[in-house]
PDB file of C-alpha atoms and ligand atoms in Angstrom:
ATOM      1  CA  UNK A1094      30.594-152.578  18.734  1.00 27.00           C
ATOM      2  CA  UNK A1095      31.106-150.015  16.232  1.00 29.00           C
ATOM      3  CA  UNK A1096      29.447-151.417  12.837  1.00 30.00           C
ATOM      4  CA  UNK A1097      29.765-150.059   9.451  1.00 33.00           C
ATOM      5  CA  UNK A1098      26.824-149.668   7.397  1.00 36.00           C
ATOM      6  CA  UNK A1099      26.141-147.971   3.891  1.00 35.00           C
ATOM      7  CA  UNK A1100      25.398-144.951   5.932  1.00 38.00           C
ATOM      8  CA  UNK A1101      27.512-144.660   8.909  1.00 37.00           C
ATOM      9  CA  UNK A1102      29.752-141.782   9.178  1.00 42.00           C
ATOM     10  CA  UNK A1103      31.640-140.292  12.362  1.00 43.00           C
ATOM     11  CA  UNK A1104      28.688-137.998  12.944  1.00 56.00           C
ATOM     12  CA  UNK A1105      25.415-139.651  11.885  1.00 54.00           C
ATOM     13  CA  UNK A1106      24.087-142.674  13.491  1.00 54.00           C
ATOM     14  CA  UNK A1107      23.252-145.607  11.147  1.00 55.00           C
ATOM     15  CA  UNK A1108      20.142-145.712   9.090  1.00 54.00           C
ATOM     16  CA  UNK A1109      17.959-148.580   9.313  1.00 63.00           C
ATOM     17  CA  UNK A1110      14.446-148.831   7.263  1.00 76.00           C
ATOM     18  CA  UNK A1111      12.454-148.920  10.378  1.00 75.00           C
ATOM     19  CA  UNK A1112      10.246-145.976  11.677  1.00 79.00           C
ATOM     20  CA  UNK A1113      11.119-144.886  14.944  1.00 79.00           C
ATOM     21  CA  UNK A1114      10.235-141.668  16.941  1.00 85.00           C
ATOM     22  CA  UNK A1115      12.942-139.851  18.510  1.00 84.00           C
ATOM     23  CA  UNK A1116      12.604-138.572  21.927  1.00 85.00           C
ATOM     24  CA  UNK A1117      13.261-135.064  22.266  1.00 83.00           C
ATOM     25  CA  UNK A1118      16.676-135.697  23.783  1.00 84.00           C
ATOM     26  CA  UNK A1119      17.662-137.702  20.966  1.00 85.00           C
ATOM     27  CA  UNK A1120      16.930-135.187  18.220  1.00 86.00           C
ATOM     28  CA  UNK A1121      20.138-133.948  16.496  1.00 85.00           C
ATOM     29  CA  UNK A1122      20.991-130.290  17.801  1.00 85.00           C
ATOM     30  CA  UNK A1123      19.181-127.755  15.680  1.00 82.00           C
ATOM     31  CA  UNK A1124      21.992-125.441  15.849  1.00 81.00           C
ATOM     32  CA  UNK A1125      24.185-128.067  14.396  1.00 77.00           C
ATOM     33  CA  UNK A1126      21.814-127.499  11.153  1.00 77.00           C
ATOM     34  CA  UNK A1127      24.103-126.209   8.462  1.00 74.00           C
ATOM     35  CA  UNK A1128      22.580-124.826   5.421  1.00 72.00           C
ATOM     36  CA  UNK A1129      24.225-122.815   2.585  1.00 68.00           C
ATOM     37  CA  UNK A1130      22.337-120.937   0.182  1.00 68.00           C
ATOM     38  CA  UNK A1131      19.184-120.563   2.109  1.00 75.00           C
ATOM     39  CA  UNK A1132      16.862-118.805  -0.340  1.00 70.00           C
ATOM     40  CA  UNK A1133      16.504-115.009   0.080  1.00 71.00           C
ATOM     41  CA  UNK A1134      13.674-113.127  -1.378  1.00 76.00           C
ATOM     42  CA  UNK A1135      13.664-113.421  -5.314  1.00 76.00           C
ATOM     43  CA  UNK A1136      13.318-110.207  -7.145  1.00 72.00           C
ATOM     44  CA  UNK A1137      10.307-111.421  -8.852  1.00 81.00           C
ATOM     45  CA  UNK A1138       8.593-111.927  -5.123  1.00 87.00           C
ATOM     46  CA  UNK A1139       5.455-109.806  -5.168  1.00 90.00           C
ATOM     47  CA  UNK A1140       6.927-108.191  -1.896  1.00 91.00           C
ATOM     48  CA  UNK A1141      10.497-107.755  -3.289  1.00 89.00           C
ATOM     49  CA  UNK A1142       9.900-103.900  -3.461  1.00 90.00           C
ATOM     50  CA  UNK A1143       7.602-103.477  -0.349  1.00 92.00           C
ATOM     51  CA  UNK A1144      10.174-102.157   2.366  1.00 92.00           C
ATOM     52  CA  UNK A1145       7.704-103.030   5.193  1.00 94.00           C
ATOM     53  CA  UNK A1146       7.023-106.600   3.787  1.00 95.00           C
ATOM     54  CA  UNK A1147      10.607-107.113   3.571  1.00 93.00           C
ATOM     55  CA  UNK A1148      11.265-106.076   7.218  1.00 94.00           C
ATOM     56  CA  UNK A1149       8.434-108.184   8.341  1.00 95.00           C
ATOM     57  CA  UNK A1150       9.913-111.203   6.523  1.00 93.00           C
ATOM     58  CA  UNK A1151      13.254-110.627   7.764  1.00 93.00           C
ATOM     59  CA  UNK A1152      12.064-110.461  11.394  1.00 95.00           C
ATOM     60  CA  UNK A1153       9.933-113.810  11.006  1.00 96.00           C
ATOM     61  CA  UNK A1154      13.191-115.400   9.461  1.00 93.00           C
ATOM     62  CA  UNK A1155      15.380-114.107  12.652  1.00 94.00           C
ATOM     63  CA  UNK A1156      12.808-116.016  14.927  1.00 95.00           C
ATOM     64  CA  UNK A1157      13.672-119.156  13.065  1.00 93.00           C
ATOM     65  CA  UNK A1158      17.411-118.524  13.228  1.00 91.00           C
ATOM     66  CA  UNK A1159      17.017-117.799  16.967  1.00 93.00           C
ATOM     67  CA  UNK A1160      15.239-121.192  17.103  1.00 94.00           C
ATOM     68  CA  UNK A1161      18.230-123.099  15.796  1.00 90.00           C
ATOM     69  CA  UNK A1162      20.179-121.580  18.833  1.00 90.00           C
ATOM     70  CA  UNK A1163      17.794-122.243  21.610  1.00 92.00           C
ATOM     71  CA  UNK A1164      15.795-125.093  20.338  1.00 91.00           C
ATOM     72  CA  UNK A1165      12.528-123.158  21.475  1.00 94.00           C
ATOM     73  CA  UNK A1166      10.109-122.114  18.770  1.00 96.00           C
ATOM     74  CA  UNK A1167       8.808-118.626  19.254  1.00 96.00           C
ATOM     75  CA  UNK A1168       5.018-118.000  18.301  1.00 97.00           C
ATOM     76  CA  UNK A1169       4.622-115.371  15.599  1.00 98.00           C
ATOM     77  CA  UNK A1170       2.611-112.249  16.504  1.00 97.00           C
ATOM     78  CA  UNK A1171       0.820-112.131  13.365  1.00 98.00           C
ATOM     79  CA  UNK A1172      -0.608-108.714  12.152  1.00 97.00           C
ATOM     80  CA  UNK A1173      -3.938-107.966  11.389  1.00 98.00           C
ATOM     81  CA  UNK A1174      -3.107-107.636   7.804  1.00 97.00           C
ATOM     82  CA  UNK A1175      -1.416-111.158   7.638  1.00 98.00           C
ATOM     83  CA  UNK A1176      -4.481-112.811   9.546  1.00 98.00           C
ATOM     84  CA  UNK A1177      -6.713-111.224   6.525  1.00 98.00           C
ATOM     85  CA  UNK A1178      -4.271-112.811   3.829  1.00 97.00           C
ATOM     86  CA  UNK A1179      -4.746-116.162   5.760  1.00 98.00           C
ATOM     87  CA  UNK A1180      -8.617-115.665   5.858  1.00 98.00           C
ATOM     88  CA  UNK A1181      -9.035-114.999   2.259  1.00 97.00           C
ATOM     89  CA  UNK A1182      -6.749-117.917   1.189  1.00 97.00           C
ATOM     90  CA  UNK A1183      -7.943-120.523   3.750  1.00 98.00           C
ATOM     91  CA  UNK A1184     -11.701-119.893   3.212  1.00 97.00           C
ATOM     92  CA  UNK A1185     -11.145-120.125  -0.758  1.00 97.00           C
ATOM     93  CA  UNK A1186      -9.152-123.184  -0.427  1.00 97.00           C
ATOM     94  CA  UNK A1187     -11.426-124.685   2.147  1.00 97.00           C
ATOM     95  CA  UNK A1188     -14.266-124.486  -0.510  1.00 97.00           C
ATOM     96  CA  UNK A1189     -12.311-126.329  -2.873  1.00 97.00           C
ATOM     97  CA  UNK A1190     -10.835-128.769  -0.687  1.00 98.00           C
ATOM     98  CA  UNK A1191     -14.446-129.900   0.008  1.00 97.00           C
ATOM     99  CA  UNK A1192     -14.790-131.166  -3.542  1.00 97.00           C
ATOM    100  CA  UNK A1193     -11.162-132.356  -4.367  1.00 98.00           C
ATOM    101  CA  UNK A1194      -9.301-133.143  -1.149  1.00 98.00           C
ATOM    102  CA  UNK A1195      -8.671-136.461   0.092  1.00 98.00           C
ATOM    103  CA  UNK A1196     -11.093-137.278   2.995  1.00 96.00           C
ATOM    104  CA  UNK A1197      -8.147-138.059   4.949  1.00 97.00           C
ATOM    105  CA  UNK A1198      -6.662-134.631   4.540  1.00 97.00           C
ATOM    106  CA  UNK A1199     -10.181-133.012   5.527  1.00 97.00           C
ATOM    107  CA  UNK A1200     -10.460-134.870   8.756  1.00 95.00           C
ATOM    108  CA  UNK A1201      -6.718-134.088   9.379  1.00 95.00           C
ATOM    109  CA  UNK A1202      -7.119-130.617   9.158  1.00 95.00           C
ATOM    110  CA  UNK A1203      -9.755-130.744  11.674  1.00 92.00           C
ATOM    111  CA  UNK A1204      -7.632-132.836  13.854  1.00 91.00           C
ATOM    112  CA  UNK A1205      -4.964-130.345  13.816  1.00 93.00           C
ATOM    113  CA  UNK A1206      -7.398-127.636  14.578  1.00 91.00           C
ATOM    114  CA  UNK A1207      -6.283-125.577  11.442  1.00 96.00           C
ATOM    115  CA  UNK A1208      -9.454-123.413  10.715  1.00 96.00           C
ATOM    116  CA  UNK A1209      -9.931-120.367   8.171  1.00 97.00           C
ATOM    117  CA  UNK A1210      -9.966-118.058  11.437  1.00 97.00           C
ATOM    118  CA  UNK A1211      -6.316-117.810  11.945  1.00 97.00           C
ATOM    119  CA  UNK A1212      -3.033-118.563  11.242  1.00 98.00           C
ATOM    120  CA  UNK A1213      -1.993-121.658  13.191  1.00 98.00           C
ATOM    121  CA  UNK A1214       1.190-121.747  15.390  1.00 98.00           C
ATOM    122  CA  UNK A1215       3.956-124.135  14.807  1.00 98.00           C
ATOM    123  CA  UNK A1216       3.855-125.010  18.454  1.00 97.00           C
ATOM    124  CA  UNK A1217       0.219-125.784  18.625  1.00 96.00           C
ATOM    125  CA  UNK A1218       0.348-128.113  15.601  1.00 97.00           C
ATOM    126  CA  UNK A1219       3.321-129.615  17.211  1.00 97.00           C
ATOM    127  CA  UNK A1220       1.563-130.562  20.191  1.00 96.00           C
ATOM    128  CA  UNK A1221      -1.084-132.548  18.303  1.00 95.00           C
ATOM    129  CA  UNK A1222       1.383-134.158  15.721  1.00 96.00           C
ATOM    130  CA  UNK A1223       3.519-135.374  18.713  1.00 94.00           C
ATOM    131  CA  UNK A1224       0.248-137.309  20.126  1.00 94.00           C
ATOM    132  CA  UNK A1225      -0.799-138.486  16.590  1.00 94.00           C
ATOM    133  CA  UNK A1226       2.338-139.624  14.756  1.00 95.00           C
ATOM    134  CA  UNK A1227       5.578-138.268  16.391  1.00 94.00           C
ATOM    135  CA  UNK A1228       6.137-135.831  13.721  1.00 96.00           C
ATOM    136  CA  UNK A1229       7.221-132.269  14.370  1.00 96.00           C
ATOM    137  CA  UNK A1230       7.777-129.114  12.644  1.00 97.00           C
ATOM    138  CA  UNK A1231      11.062-126.939  12.975  1.00 96.00           C
ATOM    139  CA  UNK A1232      10.999-123.320  11.923  1.00 96.00           C
ATOM    140  CA  UNK A1233      13.220-122.449   8.832  1.00 94.00           C
ATOM    141  CA  UNK A1234      13.762-118.989   7.223  1.00 90.00           C
ATOM    142  CA  UNK A1235      13.651-119.904   3.723  1.00 89.00           C
ATOM    143  CA  UNK A1236      13.905-122.743   1.017  1.00 87.00           C
ATOM    144  CA  UNK A1237      16.828-125.082   1.674  1.00 89.00           C
ATOM    145  CA  UNK A1238      18.672-127.444  -0.508  1.00 89.00           C
ATOM    146  CA  UNK A1239      17.053-130.654  -1.067  1.00 92.00           C
ATOM    147  CA  UNK A1240      19.395-133.142   0.885  1.00 93.00           C
ATOM    148  CA  UNK A1241      19.423-131.055   4.008  1.00 92.00           C
ATOM    149  CA  UNK A1242      15.611-130.627   3.680  1.00 94.00           C
ATOM    150  CA  UNK A1243      14.796-134.192   3.080  1.00 95.00           C
ATOM    151  CA  UNK A1244      17.279-135.332   5.523  1.00 94.00           C
ATOM    152  CA  UNK A1245      15.512-134.019   8.546  1.00 94.00           C
ATOM    153  CA  UNK A1246      12.303-136.028   7.634  1.00 96.00           C
ATOM    154  CA  UNK A1247      14.289-139.134   8.840  1.00 94.00           C
ATOM    155  CA  UNK A1248      14.188-137.545  12.167  1.00 94.00           C
ATOM    156  CA  UNK A1249      10.390-136.941  11.460  1.00 95.00           C
ATOM    157  CA  UNK A1250      10.988-133.351  11.491  1.00 96.00           C
ATOM    158  CA  UNK A1251       9.605-130.941   8.779  1.00 97.00           C
ATOM    159  CA  UNK A1252      11.396-127.754   8.247  1.00 96.00           C
ATOM    160  CA  UNK A1253       8.694-125.080   8.091  1.00 97.00           C
ATOM    161  CA  UNK A1254       8.315-121.434   7.139  1.00 96.00           C
ATOM    162  CA  UNK A1255       6.371-119.060   9.148  1.00 97.00           C
ATOM    163  CA  UNK A1256       5.896-115.959   7.009  1.00 96.00           C
ATOM    164  CA  UNK A1257       2.961-115.421   4.911  1.00 97.00           C
ATOM    165  CA  UNK A1258       2.950-114.431   1.242  1.00 96.00           C
ATOM    166  CA  UNK A1259       2.451-110.753  -0.046  1.00 95.00           C
ATOM    167  CA  UNK A1260      -1.020-109.326   0.517  1.00 96.00           C
ATOM    168  CA  UNK A1261      -1.017-107.855  -3.230  1.00 94.00           C
ATOM    169  CA  UNK A1262      -1.307-111.638  -4.454  1.00 93.00           C
ATOM    170  CA  UNK A1263      -3.144-113.798  -1.936  1.00 92.00           C
ATOM    171  CA  UNK A1264      -3.479-116.362  -4.581  1.00 90.00           C
ATOM    172  CA  UNK A1265       0.362-116.719  -5.498  1.00 89.00           C
ATOM    173  CA  UNK A1266       3.667-117.285  -3.676  1.00 89.00           C
ATOM    174  CA  UNK A1267       7.022-118.100  -5.384  1.00 88.00           C
ATOM    175  CA  UNK A1268       8.334-119.669  -2.181  1.00 90.00           C
ATOM    176  CA  UNK A1269       6.817-121.820   0.522  1.00 92.00           C
ATOM    177  CA  UNK A1270       4.950-119.760   3.193  1.00 95.00           C
ATOM    178  CA  UNK A1271       2.822-120.560   6.200  1.00 97.00           C
ATOM    179  CA  UNK A1272      -0.145-121.161   4.045  1.00 98.00           C
ATOM    180  CA  UNK A1273       1.641-123.663   1.935  1.00 97.00           C
ATOM    181  CA  UNK A1274       3.134-125.415   4.994  1.00 98.00           C
ATOM    182  CA  UNK A1275      -0.043-125.384   7.240  1.00 98.00           C
ATOM    183  CA  UNK A1276      -2.547-126.037   4.686  1.00 98.00           C
ATOM    184  CA  UNK A1277      -0.543-127.977   2.236  1.00 97.00           C
ATOM    185  CA  UNK A1278       1.962-130.282   4.353  1.00 98.00           C
ATOM    186  CA  UNK A1279       1.215-130.470   7.713  1.00 98.00           C
ATOM    187  CA  UNK A1280      -2.084-132.101   7.765  1.00 98.00           C
ATOM    188  CA  UNK A1281      -0.850-135.081   6.260  1.00 97.00           C
ATOM    189  CA  UNK A1282       1.721-135.848   8.922  1.00 97.00           C
ATOM    190  CA  UNK A1283      -1.044-136.924  10.926  1.00 96.00           C
ATOM    191  CA  UNK A1284      -1.562-140.116   8.737  1.00 96.00           C
ATOM    192  CA  UNK A1285       0.526-142.949  10.339  1.00 95.00           C
ATOM    193  CA  UNK A1286       1.493-144.307   6.694  1.00 95.00           C
ATOM    194  CA  UNK A1287       2.159-140.916   5.227  1.00 97.00           C
ATOM    195  CA  UNK A1288       4.375-139.927   8.241  1.00 96.00           C
ATOM    196  CA  UNK A1289       6.352-143.366   7.943  1.00 96.00           C
ATOM    197  CA  UNK A1290       6.407-142.770   4.186  1.00 97.00           C
ATOM    198  CA  UNK A1291       8.011-139.296   4.681  1.00 97.00           C
ATOM    199  CA  UNK A1292      10.521-140.751   7.171  1.00 96.00           C
ATOM    200  CA  UNK A1293      11.800-143.336   4.395  1.00 96.00           C
ATOM    201  CA  UNK A1294      12.329-140.636   2.022  1.00 97.00           C
ATOM    202  CA  UNK A1295      14.440-138.835   4.585  1.00 95.00           C
ATOM    203  CA  UNK A1296      16.401-142.117   5.273  1.00 94.00           C
ATOM    204  CA  UNK A1297      16.938-142.075   1.583  1.00 95.00           C
ATOM    205  CA  UNK A1298      18.238-138.530   1.232  1.00 95.00           C
ATOM    206  CA  UNK A1299      20.924-139.431   3.801  1.00 93.00           C
ATOM    207  CA  UNK A1300      22.401-142.195   1.832  1.00 93.00           C
ATOM    208  CA  UNK A1301      21.527-141.052  -1.518  1.00 96.00           C
ATOM    209  CA  UNK A1302      24.198-140.664  -4.210  1.00 96.00           C
ATOM    210  CA  UNK A1303      23.414-137.448  -6.221  1.00 96.00           C
ATOM    211  CA  UNK A1304      21.515-139.374  -8.907  1.00 97.00           C
ATOM    212  CA  UNK A1305      19.553-141.029  -6.402  1.00 97.00           C
ATOM    213  CA  UNK A1306      18.683-137.912  -4.731  1.00 97.00           C
ATOM    214  CA  UNK A1307      17.602-136.337  -7.975  1.00 97.00           C
ATOM    215  CA  UNK A1308      15.109-139.443  -8.076  1.00 97.00           C
ATOM    216  CA  UNK A1309      13.998-138.713  -4.544  1.00 97.00           C
ATOM    217  CA  UNK A1310      13.227-135.438  -5.423  1.00 96.00           C
ATOM    218  CA  UNK A1311      11.109-136.296  -8.233  1.00 97.00           C
ATOM    219  CA  UNK A1312       9.388-139.036  -5.916  1.00 98.00           C
ATOM    220  CA  UNK A1313       8.795-136.106  -3.286  1.00 98.00           C
ATOM    221  CA  UNK A1314       7.474-133.739  -6.148  1.00 97.00           C
ATOM    222  CA  UNK A1315       4.931-136.175  -7.624  1.00 98.00           C
ATOM    223  CA  UNK A1316       3.842-137.296  -4.080  1.00 98.00           C
ATOM    224  CA  UNK A1317       4.252-134.915  -1.219  1.00 98.00           C
ATOM    225  CA  UNK A1318       3.769-131.942  -3.435  1.00 97.00           C
ATOM    226  CA  UNK A1319       1.534-132.970  -6.258  1.00 97.00           C
ATOM    227  CA  UNK A1320       0.252-136.359  -5.429  1.00 98.00           C
ATOM    228  CA  UNK A1321      -3.430-137.780  -5.908  1.00 98.00           C
ATOM    229  CA  UNK A1322      -5.140-140.738  -4.376  1.00 98.00           C
ATOM    230  CA  UNK A1323      -8.018-142.918  -5.477  1.00 98.00           C
ATOM    231  CA  UNK A1324     -10.725-142.885  -3.024  1.00 96.00           C
ATOM    232  CA  UNK A1325     -13.845-144.956  -3.444  1.00 94.00           C
ATOM    233  CA  UNK A1326     -13.431-144.735  -7.239  1.00 95.00           C
ATOM    234  CA  UNK A1327     -12.812-141.036  -7.334  1.00 97.00           C
ATOM    235  CA  UNK A1328      -9.490-139.229  -7.629  1.00 98.00           C
ATOM    236  CA  UNK A1329      -8.544-136.861  -4.801  1.00 98.00           C
ATOM    237  CA  UNK A1330      -5.699-134.679  -4.042  1.00 98.00           C
ATOM    238  CA  UNK A1331      -3.350-134.941  -1.150  1.00 98.00           C
ATOM    239  CA  UNK A1332       0.002-133.025  -2.426  1.00 98.00           C
ATOM    240  CA  UNK A1333       0.667-130.066  -0.726  1.00 98.00           C
ATOM    241  CA  UNK A1334       1.547-128.092  -3.963  1.00 96.00           C
ATOM    242  CA  UNK A1335      -2.000-128.875  -5.136  1.00 97.00           C
ATOM    243  CA  UNK A1336      -4.013-128.379  -1.836  1.00 97.00           C
ATOM    244  CA  UNK A1337      -2.489-124.795  -1.140  1.00 97.00           C
ATOM    245  CA  UNK A1338      -3.158-123.297  -4.458  1.00 94.00           C
ATOM    246  CA  UNK A1339      -6.142-122.525  -6.113  1.00 92.00           C
ATOM    247  CA  UNK A1340      -4.577-122.709  -9.791  1.00 92.00           C
ATOM    248  CA  UNK A1341      -3.025-125.865  -9.431  1.00 94.00           C
ATOM    249  CA  UNK A1342      -5.896-127.568  -7.803  1.00 95.00           C
ATOM    250  CA  UNK A1343      -8.214-126.621 -10.387  1.00 95.00           C
ATOM    251  CA  UNK A1344      -5.891-127.482 -13.162  1.00 96.00           C
ATOM    252  CA  UNK A1345      -4.981-130.691 -11.460  1.00 97.00           C
ATOM    253  CA  UNK A1346      -8.746-131.884 -12.096  1.00 97.00           C
ATOM    254  CA  UNK A1347      -9.233-130.427 -15.638  1.00 97.00           C
ATOM    255  CA  UNK A1348      -8.827-132.125 -18.932  1.00 96.00           C
ATOM    256  CA  UNK A1349      -5.367-130.558 -19.320  1.00 95.00           C
ATOM    257  CA  UNK A1350      -3.845-132.932 -17.131  1.00 96.00           C
ATOM    258  CA  UNK A1351      -3.104-136.607 -17.632  1.00 97.00           C
ATOM    259  CA  UNK A1352      -3.858-138.556 -14.313  1.00 97.00           C
ATOM    260  CA  UNK A1353      -1.612-141.879 -14.444  1.00 97.00           C
ATOM    261  CA  UNK A1354      -1.681-144.668 -11.902  1.00 98.00           C
ATOM    262  CA  UNK A1355       1.414-144.242  -9.673  1.00 98.00           C
ATOM    263  CA  UNK A1356       4.449-146.115 -10.976  1.00 98.00           C
ATOM    264  CA  UNK A1357       7.432-145.535  -8.732  1.00 98.00           C
ATOM    265  CA  UNK A1358       9.959-146.552 -11.820  1.00 97.00           C
ATOM    266  CA  UNK A1359       8.289-144.049 -13.853  1.00 97.00           C
ATOM    267  CA  UNK A1360       7.898-141.256 -11.266  1.00 98.00           C
ATOM    268  CA  UNK A1361      11.496-141.353 -10.179  1.00 97.00           C
ATOM    269  CA  UNK A1362      12.506-141.008 -13.895  1.00 96.00           C
ATOM    270  CA  UNK A1363      10.243-138.250 -14.938  1.00 95.00           C
ATOM    271  CA  UNK A1364      11.806-134.599 -14.678  1.00 92.00           C
ATOM    272  CA  UNK A1365       9.372-131.609 -14.019  1.00 91.00           C
ATOM    273  CA  UNK A1366       9.317-128.010 -14.334  1.00 85.00           C
ATOM    274  CA  UNK A1367       8.705-126.356 -11.166  1.00 79.00           C
ATOM    275  CA  UNK A1368       7.617-123.038 -12.810  1.00 79.00           C
ATOM    276  CA  UNK A1369       4.839-124.408 -14.830  1.00 82.00           C
ATOM    277  CA  UNK A1370       1.561-126.230 -14.472  1.00 86.00           C
ATOM    278  CA  UNK A1371       1.895-130.053 -14.131  1.00 87.00           C
ATOM    279  CA  UNK A1372       0.815-131.957 -17.391  1.00 92.00           C
ATOM    280  CA  UNK A1373       1.141-135.371 -15.846  1.00 96.00           C
ATOM    281  CA  UNK A1374       0.155-136.345 -12.274  1.00 97.00           C
ATOM    282  CA  UNK A1375       0.179-139.701 -10.487  1.00 98.00           C
ATOM    283  CA  UNK A1376      -2.513-141.355  -8.520  1.00 98.00           C
ATOM    284  CA  UNK A1377      -1.808-143.833  -5.523  1.00 98.00           C
ATOM    285  CA  UNK A1378      -4.170-146.275  -4.787  1.00 98.00           C
ATOM    286  CA  UNK A1379      -3.533-145.870  -0.961  1.00 97.00           C
ATOM    287  CA  UNK A1380      -0.912-144.324   1.604  1.00 97.00           C
ATOM    288  CA  UNK A1381       0.228-147.911   2.927  1.00 96.00           C
ATOM    289  CA  UNK A1382       0.881-148.832  -0.819  1.00 97.00           C
ATOM    290  CA  UNK A1383       3.129-145.587  -1.191  1.00 97.00           C
ATOM    291  CA  UNK A1384       4.836-146.305   2.025  1.00 96.00           C
ATOM    292  CA  UNK A1385       5.558-149.851   1.046  1.00 95.00           C
ATOM    293  CA  UNK A1386       6.940-149.296  -2.559  1.00 96.00           C
ATOM    294  CA  UNK A1387       9.151-146.529  -1.279  1.00 96.00           C
ATOM    295  CA  UNK A1388      10.511-148.647   1.597  1.00 94.00           C
ATOM    296  CA  UNK A1389      11.494-151.070  -1.306  1.00 93.00           C
ATOM    297  CA  UNK A1390      12.770-148.474  -3.172  1.00 96.00           C
ATOM    298  CA  UNK A1391      14.973-146.943  -0.526  1.00 94.00           C
ATOM    299  CA  UNK A1392      16.163-150.272   0.545  1.00 91.00           C
ATOM    300  CA  UNK A1393      17.768-150.834  -2.782  1.00 91.00           C
ATOM    301  CA  UNK A1394      19.962-147.698  -2.277  1.00 91.00           C
TER     302      UNK A1394
HETATM  303 FE1  FE2 B1916       6.103-127.714  -0.391  1.00 94.17          FE
END
């Protein structure tokens, strides 16, 4: 029988707040992904006036577009220069991670086989994620709008860019790149609670009103991007925006930042400025706590 739920539409199956892993054949067709306004290279991007870089970025973006047609991920044949950018950034960050990253994250990087030596491919990380939490990565050619991006998390799918930042500024990127995705985001998807929490956000995005979507964006920002966690009396970082940026990571642990206990109500009502360093960050007591408060919150939608 057809049931009507708050989320049911002709095209979309009903959403329940359970965690499920979809079998390959039950995933929505990637070719049906419709995105408007996929972010192209901004004028203030360090590579904006480098013709060779632009061509390279366009080529890698094409591979992501091809994936949407075929459903098959093409490994990127990274150039020696791209590998050098990776090695530099990954080594610098690895040192900072030893001091500031959540112990779970440190273990996860090892579990996923992410090393400072070379850029990891989405296909190899997908093989491990499938075994561990059933999460998967799908290539995307740029920054997509919030609802579409978050909604894919409801299928335990994260859209990931594959190109790398410009070599003139290895410490900086104005857009997500393979460093931000692989060093920042992907390791945390090996955590069952974090994977479930991400899926709940995805469920929420699919049924949210515009106002709720804005709140979800803030929750995502202060957790997935800039989250901190308490670990044996110490504060550690697990957010991708922190773990993939020297500047943000250093800043997050400085006296310029107020680190507050996580309060969902407060977080979803706190606006942020993505172009500036964060003055306030939120510390969760555990990933299971984060998962459960998020579940209750999404259930209220
Ligand atoms: Fe991110």
